[in-house]
Amino acid sequence: MELESIKALIKDYEELSIYTSSKIHEVVEEIVKKHSITFEQLCILRMLEQSPGLSPVQIAERLEINKSGVSIRVNRLMTRELIEKKKIDNRSFGLYNTERGREIFLEGEQKIQQLVGRWIQEVGEKDSKEFIRIYKKINEIITKSEIEK
């Protein structure tokens, strides 16, 4: 592939990625403000809904931020009784959404599904599946390159 073609594809990818991410951020902004939480805290609620029992270390790895940054966010969510610690064994604990945390997650999820659902309907099932297949392939490449570091 020619250098100019690669540059054009990179530019298009950046613009699309930033635009779609900002649109998703916009639709949950109302929920974030309403419940006085941050976007990152909403992401933690989402993670815990999808993978209950994660540890702060696992959350830090998934968000690619340091453990102290996660601890601050987790402590604030616990203070607000949106998540709770549950003992897994004598040496470890997992984090779980409380009922209130789950309600906030569901509000955000509904907004995201409405927005992305419209995009998928307009694009069509076949092209949407192809997009996801390619996006997963890109994610595998990114993950592989990070492991090799």
Short mmCIF file of N, CA, C and O in Angstrom, two decimals:
data_model
loop_
_atom_site.label_atom_id
_atom_site.label_comp_id
_atom_site.label_asym_id
_atom_site.label_seq_id
_atom_site.Cartn_x
_atom_site.Cartn_y
_atom_site.Cartn_z
N MET A 1 0.85 -1.17 0.00
CA MET A 1 0.00 0.00 0.00
C MET A 1 0.90 1.24 0.00
O MET A 1 1.90 1.28 0.70
N GLU A 2 0.52 2.23 -0.75
CA GLU A 2 1.31 3.45 -0.86
C GLU A 2 1.21 4.29 0.40
O GLU A 2 0.19 4.28 1.09
N LEU A 3 2.28 5.04 0.67
CA LEU A 3 2.35 5.88 1.86
C LEU A 3 1.20 6.89 1.94
O LEU A 3 0.60 7.07 2.99
N GLU A 4 0.87 7.51 0.83
CA GLU A 4 -0.21 8.51 0.82
C GLU A 4 -1.56 7.86 1.13
O GLU A 4 -2.39 8.43 1.83
N SER A 5 -1.76 6.66 0.62
CA SER A 5 -2.99 5.92 0.90
C SER A 5 -3.08 5.57 2.38
O SER A 5 -4.15 5.70 2.99
N ILE A 6 -1.97 5.15 2.96
CA ILE A 6 -1.92 4.81 4.39
C ILE A 6 -2.22 6.06 5.22
O ILE A 6 -3.02 6.01 6.16
N LYS A 7 -1.61 7.19 4.85
CA LYS A 7 -1.84 8.43 5.58
C LYS A 7 -3.31 8.84 5.52
O LYS A 7 -3.88 9.28 6.52
N ALA A 8 -3.93 8.71 4.37
CA ALA A 8 -5.35 9.07 4.22
C ALA A 8 -6.23 8.15 5.07
O ALA A 8 -7.18 8.62 5.72
N LEU A 9 -5.91 6.87 5.09
CA LEU A 9 -6.69 5.93 5.91
C LEU A 9 -6.52 6.23 7.40
O LEU A 9 -7.50 6.17 8.16
N ILE A 10 -5.32 6.57 7.81
CA ILE A 10 -5.07 6.91 9.22
C ILE A 10 -5.88 8.15 9.59
O ILE A 10 -6.52 8.19 10.64
N LYS A 11 -5.85 9.15 8.73
CA LYS A 11 -6.61 10.39 8.99
C LYS A 11 -8.11 10.09 9.13
O LYS A 11 -8.76 10.55 10.06
N ASP A 12 -8.64 9.30 8.20
CA ASP A 12 -10.06 8.94 8.26
C ASP A 12 -10.39 8.16 9.54
O ASP A 12 -11.40 8.42 10.20
N TYR A 13 -9.52 7.21 9.88
CA TYR A 13 -9.73 6.41 11.10
C TYR A 13 -9.74 7.31 12.33
O TYR A 13 -10.63 7.19 13.19
N GLU A 14 -8.77 8.22 12.43
CA GLU A 14 -8.70 9.13 13.58
C GLU A 14 -9.97 9.96 13.70
O GLU A 14 -10.55 10.08 14.77
N GLU A 15 -10.38 10.55 12.59
CA GLU A 15 -11.57 11.40 12.60
C GLU A 15 -12.81 10.62 13.02
O GLU A 15 -13.59 11.08 13.85
N LEU A 16 -12.99 9.43 12.45
CA LEU A 16 -14.15 8.61 12.78
C LEU A 16 -14.12 8.14 14.23
O LEU A 16 -15.13 8.18 14.93
N SER A 17 -12.96 7.71 14.67
CA SER A 17 -12.82 7.22 16.03
C SER A 17 -13.12 8.31 17.04
O SER A 17 -13.87 8.11 18.00
N ILE A 18 -12.54 9.47 16.83
CA ILE A 18 -12.76 10.60 17.74
C ILE A 18 -14.22 11.03 17.71
O ILE A 18 -14.84 11.25 18.75
N TYR A 19 -14.80 11.12 16.52
CA TYR A 19 -16.18 11.56 16.38
C TYR A 19 -17.16 10.60 17.07
O TYR A 19 -18.01 11.03 17.84
N THR A 20 -17.03 9.31 16.79
CA THR A 20 -17.97 8.35 17.38
C THR A 20 -17.79 8.28 18.89
O THR A 20 -18.77 8.21 19.63
N SER A 21 -16.54 8.33 19.37
CA SER A 21 -16.31 8.32 20.82
C SER A 21 -16.93 9.54 21.48
O SER A 21 -17.54 9.44 22.54
N SER A 22 -16.78 10.70 20.84
CA SER A 22 -17.35 11.91 21.44
C SER A 22 -18.88 11.87 21.44
O SER A 22 -19.51 12.35 22.38
N LYS A 23 -19.48 11.25 20.43
CA LYS A 23 -20.94 11.13 20.40
C LYS A 23 -21.43 10.22 21.53
O LYS A 23 -22.44 10.51 22.18
N ILE A 24 -20.72 9.14 21.78
CA ILE A 24 -21.09 8.25 22.89
C ILE A 24 -20.91 8.99 24.21
O ILE A 24 -21.77 8.92 25.09
N HIS A 25 -19.82 9.72 24.33
CA HIS A 25 -19.56 10.50 25.54
C HIS A 25 -20.69 11.52 25.76
O HIS A 25 -21.16 11.70 26.89
N GLU A 26 -21.14 12.16 24.68
CA GLU A 26 -22.23 13.15 24.77
C GLU A 26 -23.51 12.54 25.31
O GLU A 26 -24.18 13.14 26.14
N VAL A 27 -23.89 11.34 24.83
CA VAL A 27 -25.17 10.77 25.24
C VAL A 27 -25.18 10.35 26.70
O VAL A 27 -26.23 10.32 27.32
N VAL A 28 -24.01 10.02 27.26
CA VAL A 28 -23.99 9.65 28.68
C VAL A 28 -23.66 10.83 29.59
O VAL A 28 -23.78 10.71 30.80
N GLU A 29 -23.28 11.96 28.99
CA GLU A 29 -22.93 13.14 29.79
C GLU A 29 -24.07 13.56 30.72
O GLU A 29 -23.85 13.93 31.87
N GLU A 30 -25.29 13.49 30.23
CA GLU A 30 -26.46 13.85 31.03
C GLU A 30 -26.55 12.96 32.28
O GLU A 30 -26.82 13.44 33.38
N ILE A 31 -26.30 11.68 32.11
CA ILE A 31 -26.37 10.73 33.22
C ILE A 31 -25.23 10.98 34.20
O ILE A 31 -25.42 10.97 35.42
N VAL A 32 -24.05 11.23 33.67
CA VAL A 32 -22.87 11.51 34.50
C VAL A 32 -23.15 12.74 35.37
O VAL A 32 -22.90 12.71 36.58
N LYS A 33 -23.65 13.80 34.76
CA LYS A 33 -23.95 15.02 35.52
C LYS A 33 -25.07 14.79 36.53
O LYS A 33 -24.99 15.22 37.68
N LYS A 34 -26.12 14.12 36.10
CA LYS A 34 -27.28 13.86 36.95
C LYS A 34 -26.89 13.13 38.24
O LYS A 34 -27.41 13.42 39.31
N HIS A 35 -25.94 12.20 38.13
CA HIS A 35 -25.55 11.39 39.28
C HIS A 35 -24.23 11.83 39.91
O HIS A 35 -23.72 11.16 40.81
N SER A 36 -23.69 12.94 39.42
CA SER A 36 -22.44 13.51 39.95
C SER A 36 -21.31 12.48 39.99
O SER A 36 -20.65 12.30 41.02
N ILE A 37 -21.13 11.79 38.87
CA ILE A 37 -20.01 10.87 38.74
C ILE A 37 -19.23 11.26 37.50
O ILE A 37 -19.69 12.08 36.71
N THR A 38 -18.06 10.69 37.33
CA THR A 38 -17.26 10.97 36.14
C THR A 38 -17.53 9.91 35.08
O THR A 38 -18.08 8.84 35.38
N PHE A 39 -17.12 10.21 33.87
CA PHE A 39 -17.25 9.25 32.78
C PHE A 39 -16.48 7.97 33.11
O PHE A 39 -16.96 6.87 32.87
N GLU A 40 -15.30 8.13 33.72
CA GLU A 40 -14.48 6.97 34.10
C GLU A 40 -15.20 6.12 35.15
O GLU A 40 -15.12 4.89 35.12
N GLN A 41 -15.88 6.77 36.08
CA GLN A 41 -16.63 6.02 37.09
C GLN A 41 -17.78 5.25 36.44
O GLN A 41 -18.06 4.11 36.82
N LEU A 42 -18.43 5.85 35.45
CA LEU A 42 -19.47 5.14 34.72
C LEU A 42 -18.87 3.94 33.99
O LEU A 42 -19.48 2.87 33.96
N CYS A 43 -17.67 4.10 33.46
CA CYS A 43 -16.99 2.97 32.81
C CYS A 43 -16.73 1.85 33.80
O CYS A 43 -16.85 0.67 33.46
N ILE A 44 -16.38 2.20 35.03
CA ILE A 44 -16.15 1.18 36.06
C ILE A 44 -17.46 0.45 36.37
O ILE A 44 -17.48 -0.78 36.49
N LEU A 45 -18.56 1.19 36.50
CA LEU A 45 -19.86 0.55 36.73
C LEU A 45 -20.18 -0.41 35.58
O LEU A 45 -20.68 -1.52 35.81
N ARG A 46 -19.86 0.00 34.38
CA ARG A 46 -20.11 -0.85 33.21
C ARG A 46 -19.26 -2.11 33.27
O ARG A 46 -19.74 -3.21 33.02
N MET A 47 -17.97 -1.95 33.60
CA MET A 47 -17.09 -3.11 33.72
C MET A 47 -17.59 -4.09 34.76
O MET A 47 -17.57 -5.30 34.53
N LEU A 48 -18.02 -3.57 35.91
CA LEU A 48 -18.46 -4.44 36.99
C LEU A 48 -19.78 -5.12 36.66
O LEU A 48 -20.07 -6.21 37.17
N GLU A 49 -20.56 -4.50 35.83
CA GLU A 49 -21.81 -5.14 35.40
C GLU A 49 -21.50 -6.30 34.46
O GLU A 49 -22.12 -7.35 34.52
N GLN A 50 -20.52 -6.08 33.59
CA GLN A 50 -20.16 -7.10 32.60
C GLN A 50 -19.26 -8.18 33.18
O GLN A 50 -19.28 -9.31 32.72
N SER A 51 -18.45 -7.83 34.19
CA SER A 51 -17.52 -8.78 34.82
C SER A 51 -17.53 -8.57 36.33
O SER A 51 -16.58 -8.00 36.89
N PRO A 52 -18.59 -8.99 37.01
CA PRO A 52 -18.66 -8.78 38.46
C PRO A 52 -17.49 -9.44 39.18
O PRO A 52 -17.02 -10.50 38.77
N GLY A 53 -17.02 -8.78 40.24
CA GLY A 53 -15.96 -9.35 41.05
C GLY A 53 -14.55 -8.96 40.65
O GLY A 53 -13.58 -9.49 41.19
N LEU A 54 -14.43 -8.02 39.71
CA LEU A 54 -13.09 -7.56 39.33
C LEU A 54 -12.39 -6.93 40.52
O LEU A 54 -13.03 -6.34 41.39
N SER A 55 -11.08 -7.01 40.53
CA SER A 55 -10.29 -6.34 41.56
C SER A 55 -9.87 -4.98 41.02
O SER A 55 -9.91 -4.74 39.80
N PRO A 56 -9.44 -4.07 41.90
CA PRO A 56 -8.94 -2.78 41.43
C PRO A 56 -7.77 -2.93 40.45
O PRO A 56 -7.66 -2.16 39.49
N VAL A 57 -6.92 -3.92 40.67
CA VAL A 57 -5.79 -4.15 39.76
C VAL A 57 -6.30 -4.52 38.37
O VAL A 57 -5.80 -4.02 37.35
N GLN A 58 -7.29 -5.39 38.30
CA GLN A 58 -7.85 -5.78 37.00
C GLN A 58 -8.50 -4.59 36.30
O GLN A 58 -8.38 -4.44 35.09
N ILE A 59 -9.18 -3.74 37.06
CA ILE A 59 -9.79 -2.54 36.48
C ILE A 59 -8.70 -1.62 35.94
O ILE A 59 -8.82 -1.10 34.83
N ALA A 60 -7.64 -1.44 36.71
CA ALA A 60 -6.52 -0.59 36.27
C ALA A 60 -5.93 -1.10 34.97
O ALA A 60 -5.64 -0.32 34.05
N GLU A 61 -5.77 -2.41 34.87
CA GLU A 61 -5.22 -3.00 33.64
C GLU A 61 -6.16 -2.76 32.45
O GLU A 61 -5.71 -2.41 31.37
N ARG A 62 -7.44 -2.93 32.66
CA ARG A 62 -8.40 -2.75 31.55
C ARG A 62 -8.51 -1.30 31.12
O ARG A 62 -8.70 -1.01 29.95
N LEU A 63 -8.44 -0.37 32.08
CA LEU A 63 -8.53 1.05 31.75
C LEU A 63 -7.19 1.64 31.37
O LEU A 63 -7.11 2.79 30.92
N GLU A 64 -6.13 0.84 31.57
CA GLU A 64 -4.77 1.28 31.31
C GLU A 64 -4.43 2.57 32.07
O GLU A 64 -3.91 3.54 31.50
N ILE A 65 -4.77 2.57 33.35
CA ILE A 65 -4.39 3.65 34.24
C ILE A 65 -3.76 3.03 35.49
O ILE A 65 -3.90 1.83 35.72
N ASN A 66 -3.06 3.86 36.28
CA ASN A 66 -2.38 3.29 37.45
C ASN A 66 -3.37 2.92 38.55
O ASN A 66 -4.49 3.42 38.60
N LYS A 67 -2.93 2.04 39.42
CA LYS A 67 -3.79 1.51 40.48
C LYS A 67 -4.28 2.61 41.42
O LYS A 67 -5.42 2.56 41.87
N SER A 68 -3.44 3.61 41.70
CA SER A 68 -3.88 4.68 42.59
C SER A 68 -5.02 5.48 41.97
O SER A 68 -5.94 5.91 42.67
N GLY A 69 -4.98 5.65 40.65
CA GLY A 69 -6.09 6.34 39.97
C GLY A 69 -7.38 5.56 40.08
O GLY A 69 -8.46 6.13 40.27
N VAL A 70 -7.29 4.25 39.98
CA VAL A 70 -8.47 3.39 40.13
C VAL A 70 -8.95 3.43 41.57
O VAL A 70 -10.15 3.52 41.83
N SER A 71 -8.03 3.39 42.52
CA SER A 71 -8.40 3.41 43.94
C SER A 71 -9.22 4.64 44.29
O SER A 71 -10.21 4.55 45.01
N ILE A 72 -8.82 5.78 43.77
CA ILE A 72 -9.56 7.02 44.02
C ILE A 72 -10.98 6.89 43.48
O ILE A 72 -11.96 7.19 44.18
N ARG A 73 -11.11 6.43 42.24
CA ARG A 73 -12.44 6.30 41.62
C ARG A 73 -13.29 5.26 42.37
O ARG A 73 -14.47 5.49 42.62
N VAL A 74 -12.67 4.14 42.73
CA VAL A 74 -13.39 3.08 43.44
C VAL A 74 -13.85 3.57 44.81
O VAL A 74 -15.00 3.35 45.20
N ASN A 75 -12.97 4.26 45.52
CA ASN A 75 -13.35 4.77 46.85
C ASN A 75 -14.52 5.74 46.77
O ASN A 75 -15.42 5.71 47.61
N ARG A 76 -14.52 6.58 45.76
CA ARG A 76 -15.64 7.53 45.59
C ARG A 76 -16.94 6.78 45.28
O ARG A 76 -18.00 7.14 45.78
N LEU A 77 -16.85 5.76 44.43
CA LEU A 77 -18.04 4.97 44.12
C LEU A 77 -18.53 4.20 45.36
O LEU A 77 -19.75 4.07 45.56
N MET A 78 -17.60 3.72 46.17
CA MET A 78 -18.00 3.02 47.40
C MET A 78 -18.62 3.98 48.41
O MET A 78 -19.63 3.64 49.04
N THR A 79 -18.04 5.17 48.54
CA THR A 79 -18.59 6.18 49.45
C THR A 79 -20.02 6.53 49.06
O THR A 79 -20.87 6.74 49.92
N ARG A 80 -20.28 6.57 47.77
CA ARG A 80 -21.63 6.90 47.26
C ARG A 80 -22.54 5.68 47.24
O ARG A 80 -23.67 5.75 46.79
N GLU A 81 -22.00 4.52 47.70
CA GLU A 81 -22.74 3.26 47.75
C GLU A 81 -23.23 2.81 46.37
O GLU A 81 -24.34 2.28 46.22
N LEU A 82 -22.37 3.02 45.37
CA LEU A 82 -22.68 2.57 44.01
C LEU A 82 -22.00 1.24 43.70
O LEU A 82 -22.45 0.50 42.82
N ILE A 83 -20.90 0.96 44.42
CA ILE A 83 -20.25 -0.34 44.34
C ILE A 83 -19.91 -0.80 45.75
O ILE A 83 -19.90 0.00 46.68
N GLU A 84 -19.64 -2.10 45.88
CA GLU A 84 -19.28 -2.65 47.18
C GLU A 84 -18.22 -3.73 47.02
O GLU A 84 -18.10 -4.33 45.96
N LYS A 85 -17.46 -3.93 48.09
CA LYS A 85 -16.45 -4.99 48.13
C LYS A 85 -17.10 -6.22 48.71
O LYS A 85 -17.85 -6.15 49.67
N LYS A 86 -16.78 -7.37 48.13
CA LYS A 86 -17.20 -8.65 48.69
C LYS A 86 -15.99 -9.54 48.75
O LYS A 86 -15.22 -9.62 47.78
N LYS A 87 -15.82 -10.21 49.87
CA LYS A 87 -14.69 -11.09 50.06
C LYS A 87 -14.81 -12.31 49.15
O LYS A 87 -15.86 -12.94 49.06
N ILE A 88 -13.71 -12.60 48.44
CA ILE A 88 -13.68 -13.78 47.56
C ILE A 88 -13.06 -14.95 48.32
O ILE A 88 -13.58 -16.05 48.31
N ASP A 89 -11.94 -14.68 48.98
CA ASP A 89 -11.29 -15.68 49.83
C ASP A 89 -10.56 -14.93 50.94
O ASP A 89 -10.78 -13.73 51.11
N ASN A 90 -9.72 -15.62 51.69
CA ASN A 90 -9.06 -14.97 52.82
C ASN A 90 -8.10 -13.86 52.42
O ASN A 90 -7.74 -13.03 53.25
N ARG A 91 -7.66 -13.84 51.17
CA ARG A 91 -6.67 -12.85 50.76
C ARG A 91 -7.17 -11.83 49.75
O ARG A 91 -6.47 -10.86 49.47
N SER A 92 -8.33 -12.02 49.18
CA SER A 92 -8.75 -11.09 48.13
C SER A 92 -10.24 -10.77 48.20
O SER A 92 -11.02 -11.47 48.83
N PHE A 93 -10.57 -9.71 47.51
CA PHE A 93 -11.97 -9.29 47.42
C PHE A 93 -12.26 -8.87 45.98
O PHE A 93 -11.36 -8.60 45.20
N GLY A 94 -13.54 -8.83 45.67
CA GLY A 94 -13.98 -8.38 44.35
C GLY A 94 -14.91 -7.19 44.51
O GLY A 94 -15.48 -6.98 45.58
N LEU A 95 -15.06 -6.44 43.46
CA LEU A 95 -15.95 -5.28 43.47
C LEU A 95 -17.22 -5.62 42.68
O LEU A 95 -17.15 -6.27 41.64
N TYR A 96 -18.34 -5.14 43.20
CA TYR A 96 -19.64 -5.42 42.60
C TYR A 96 -20.49 -4.16 42.63
O TYR A 96 -20.40 -3.37 43.56
N ASN A 97 -21.34 -4.01 41.62
CA ASN A 97 -22.29 -2.90 41.63
C ASN A 97 -23.35 -3.16 42.70
O ASN A 97 -23.80 -4.29 42.87
N THR A 98 -23.74 -2.09 43.37
CA THR A 98 -24.91 -2.17 44.24
C THR A 98 -26.14 -2.01 43.34
O THR A 98 -26.01 -1.77 42.13
N GLU A 99 -27.29 -2.12 43.90
CA GLU A 99 -28.52 -1.94 43.11
C GLU A 99 -28.55 -0.54 42.49
O GLU A 99 -28.89 -0.38 41.32
N ARG A 100 -28.16 0.46 43.27
CA ARG A 100 -28.13 1.85 42.76
C ARG A 100 -27.08 2.00 41.64
O ARG A 100 -27.33 2.67 40.65
N GLY A 101 -25.93 1.37 41.81
CA GLY A 101 -24.91 1.40 40.77
C GLY A 101 -25.40 0.76 39.49
O GLY A 101 -25.15 1.25 38.38
N ARG A 102 -26.12 -0.34 39.66
CA ARG A 102 -26.67 -1.04 38.49
C ARG A 102 -27.72 -0.17 37.78
O ARG A 102 -27.78 -0.15 36.55
N GLU A 103 -28.52 0.56 38.52
CA GLU A 103 -29.52 1.45 37.91
C GLU A 103 -28.85 2.53 37.06
O GLU A 103 -29.31 2.83 35.96
N ILE A 104 -27.76 3.10 37.57
CA ILE A 104 -27.04 4.13 36.82
C ILE A 104 -26.42 3.51 35.57
O ILE A 104 -26.49 4.09 34.48
N PHE A 105 -25.81 2.34 35.73
CA PHE A 105 -25.26 1.63 34.57
C PHE A 105 -26.34 1.44 33.51
O PHE A 105 -26.12 1.70 32.32
N LEU A 106 -27.52 0.97 33.92
CA LEU A 106 -28.60 0.68 32.97
C LEU A 106 -29.08 1.95 32.25
O LEU A 106 -29.41 1.90 31.06
N GLU A 107 -29.09 3.08 32.96
CA GLU A 107 -29.44 4.35 32.32
C GLU A 107 -28.46 4.66 31.19
O GLU A 107 -28.86 5.01 30.08
N GLY A 108 -27.18 4.53 31.49
CA GLY A 108 -26.15 4.78 30.49
C GLY A 108 -26.22 3.80 29.34
O GLY A 108 -26.11 4.17 28.17
N GLU A 109 -26.41 2.54 29.68
CA GLU A 109 -26.48 1.49 28.66
C GLU A 109 -27.65 1.74 27.70
O GLU A 109 -27.51 1.56 26.49
N GLN A 110 -28.77 2.16 28.24
CA GLN A 110 -29.94 2.43 27.40
C GLN A 110 -29.64 3.56 26.41
O GLN A 110 -29.96 3.45 25.22
N LYS A 111 -29.00 4.62 26.87
CA LYS A 111 -28.65 5.74 25.99
C LYS A 111 -27.68 5.29 24.89
O LYS A 111 -27.85 5.64 23.72
N ILE A 112 -26.67 4.51 25.27
CA ILE A 112 -25.68 4.04 24.30
C ILE A 112 -26.34 3.13 23.28
O ILE A 112 -26.11 3.24 22.07
N GLN A 113 -27.20 2.22 23.75
CA GLN A 113 -27.87 1.29 22.83
C GLN A 113 -28.79 2.02 21.86
O GLN A 113 -28.89 1.64 20.70
N GLN A 114 -29.46 3.07 22.33
CA GLN A 114 -30.32 3.84 21.44
C GLN A 114 -29.49 4.48 20.33
O GLN A 114 -29.84 4.41 19.15
N LEU A 115 -28.36 5.09 20.71
CA LEU A 115 -27.52 5.78 19.74
C LEU A 115 -26.87 4.80 18.77
O LEU A 115 -27.03 4.91 17.55
N VAL A 116 -26.15 3.83 19.29
CA VAL A 116 -25.43 2.88 18.45
C VAL A 116 -26.41 1.99 17.68
O VAL A 116 -26.15 1.64 16.53
N GLY A 117 -27.54 1.69 18.29
CA GLY A 117 -28.57 0.91 17.60
C GLY A 117 -29.06 1.60 16.34
O GLY A 117 -29.26 0.94 15.31
N ARG A 118 -29.21 2.91 16.41
CA ARG A 118 -29.62 3.67 15.21
C ARG A 118 -28.54 3.57 14.13
O ARG A 118 -28.85 3.39 12.95
N TRP A 119 -27.28 3.69 14.55
CA TRP A 119 -26.19 3.58 13.57
C TRP A 119 -26.21 2.22 12.90
O TRP A 119 -26.08 2.12 11.68
N ILE A 120 -26.37 1.18 13.70
CA ILE A 120 -26.34 -0.18 13.17
C ILE A 120 -27.51 -0.40 12.21
O ILE A 120 -27.35 -1.01 11.15
N GLN A 121 -28.68 0.09 12.56
CA GLN A 121 -29.83 -0.07 11.68
C GLN A 121 -29.61 0.63 10.34
O GLN A 121 -29.96 0.10 9.29
N GLU A 122 -29.02 1.81 10.38
CA GLU A 122 -28.77 2.55 9.14
C GLU A 122 -27.71 1.87 8.29
O GLU A 122 -27.80 1.84 7.07
N VAL A 123 -26.67 1.36 8.94
CA VAL A 123 -25.57 0.71 8.22
C VAL A 123 -26.01 -0.65 7.69
O VAL A 123 -25.61 -1.06 6.60
N GLY A 124 -26.83 -1.34 8.45
CA GLY A 124 -27.28 -2.67 8.07
C GLY A 124 -26.50 -3.74 8.81
O GLY A 124 -25.36 -3.53 9.24
N GLU A 125 -27.14 -4.90 8.96
CA GLU A 125 -26.55 -5.99 9.74
C GLU A 125 -25.24 -6.50 9.13
O GLU A 125 -24.25 -6.69 9.84
N LYS A 126 -25.24 -6.72 7.83
CA LYS A 126 -24.06 -7.29 7.18
C LYS A 126 -22.83 -6.38 7.35
O LYS A 126 -21.76 -6.83 7.76
N ASP A 127 -22.99 -5.10 7.04
CA ASP A 127 -21.86 -4.17 7.17
C ASP A 127 -21.47 -3.96 8.63
O ASP A 127 -20.29 -3.79 8.93
N SER A 128 -22.45 -3.98 9.53
CA SER A 128 -22.14 -3.83 10.96
C SER A 128 -21.30 -4.99 11.45
O SER A 128 -20.33 -4.80 12.19
N LYS A 129 -21.65 -6.21 11.03
CA LYS A 129 -20.87 -7.39 11.43
C LYS A 129 -19.47 -7.32 10.85
O LYS A 129 -18.50 -7.68 11.52
N GLU A 130 -19.36 -6.87 9.62
CA GLU A 130 -18.03 -6.73 8.99
C GLU A 130 -17.20 -5.68 9.73
O GLU A 130 -16.01 -5.87 9.96
N PHE A 131 -17.82 -4.58 10.09
CA PHE A 131 -17.12 -3.53 10.86
C PHE A 131 -16.60 -4.08 12.18
O PHE A 131 -15.44 -3.88 12.54
N ILE A 132 -17.44 -4.81 12.89
CA ILE A 132 -17.04 -5.40 14.18
C ILE A 132 -15.93 -6.41 13.98
O ILE A 132 -14.96 -6.46 14.74
N ARG A 133 -16.02 -7.22 12.93
CA ARG A 133 -14.97 -8.20 12.64
C ARG A 133 -13.63 -7.49 12.44
O ARG A 133 -12.62 -7.88 13.02
N ILE A 134 -13.62 -6.43 11.67
CA ILE A 134 -12.38 -5.68 11.40
C ILE A 134 -11.90 -4.99 12.67
O ILE A 134 -10.70 -5.00 12.99
N TYR A 135 -12.80 -4.41 13.41
CA TYR A 135 -12.42 -3.71 14.66
C TYR A 135 -11.81 -4.69 15.66
O TYR A 135 -10.84 -4.37 16.33
N LYS A 136 -12.37 -5.90 15.74
CA LYS A 136 -11.81 -6.93 16.61
C LYS A 136 -10.41 -7.32 16.15
O LYS A 136 -9.52 -7.54 16.97
N LYS A 137 -10.23 -7.40 14.86
CA LYS A 137 -8.91 -7.73 14.30
C LYS A 137 -7.89 -6.66 14.68
O LYS A 137 -6.76 -6.97 15.07
N ILE A 138 -8.29 -5.39 14.58
CA ILE A 138 -7.41 -4.29 14.98
C ILE A 138 -7.09 -4.41 16.47
O ILE A 138 -5.93 -4.25 16.88
N ASN A 139 -8.08 -4.73 17.28
CA ASN A 139 -7.87 -4.88 18.72
C ASN A 139 -6.90 -6.02 19.02
O ASN A 139 -6.05 -5.91 19.91
N GLU A 140 -7.02 -7.12 18.28
CA GLU A 140 -6.08 -8.25 18.46
C GLU A 140 -4.65 -7.82 18.13
O GLU A 140 -3.71 -8.21 18.83
N ILE A 141 -4.49 -7.04 17.07
CA ILE A 141 -3.17 -6.55 16.68
C ILE A 141 -2.59 -5.66 17.78
O ILE A 141 -1.42 -5.78 18.15
N ILE A 142 -3.42 -4.77 18.32
CA ILE A 142 -2.99 -3.87 19.39
C ILE A 142 -2.58 -4.69 20.61
O ILE A 142 -1.52 -4.48 21.20
N THR A 143 -3.42 -5.64 21.00
CA THR A 143 -3.13 -6.48 22.17
C THR A 143 -1.85 -7.27 21.97
O THR A 143 -1.01 -7.33 22.87
N LYS A 144 -1.69 -7.84 20.80
CA LYS A 144 -0.48 -8.61 20.49
C LYS A 144 0.77 -7.74 20.58
O LYS A 144 1.78 -8.15 21.16
N SER A 145 0.70 -6.55 20.04
CA SER A 145 1.88 -5.66 20.06
C SER A 145 2.20 -5.21 21.49
O SER A 145 3.37 -5.01 21.83
N GLU A 146 1.18 -5.05 22.33
CA GLU A 146 1.42 -4.67 23.72
C GLU A 146 2.05 -5.82 24.51
O GLU A 146 2.90 -5.60 25.36
N ILE A 147 1.66 -7.04 24.21
CA ILE A 147 2.23 -8.21 24.87
C ILE A 147 3.70 -8.36 24.49
O ILE A 147 4.54 -8.72 25.31
N GLU A 148 4.00 -8.07 23.24
CA GLU A 148 5.37 -8.21 22.75
C GLU A 148 6.32 -7.15 23.30
O GLU A 148 7.53 -7.30 23.21
N LYS A 149 5.79 -6.07 23.86
CA LYS A 149 6.66 -4.99 24.40
C LYS A 149 7.49 -5.46 25.55
O LYS A 149 7.23 -6.09 26.42
#
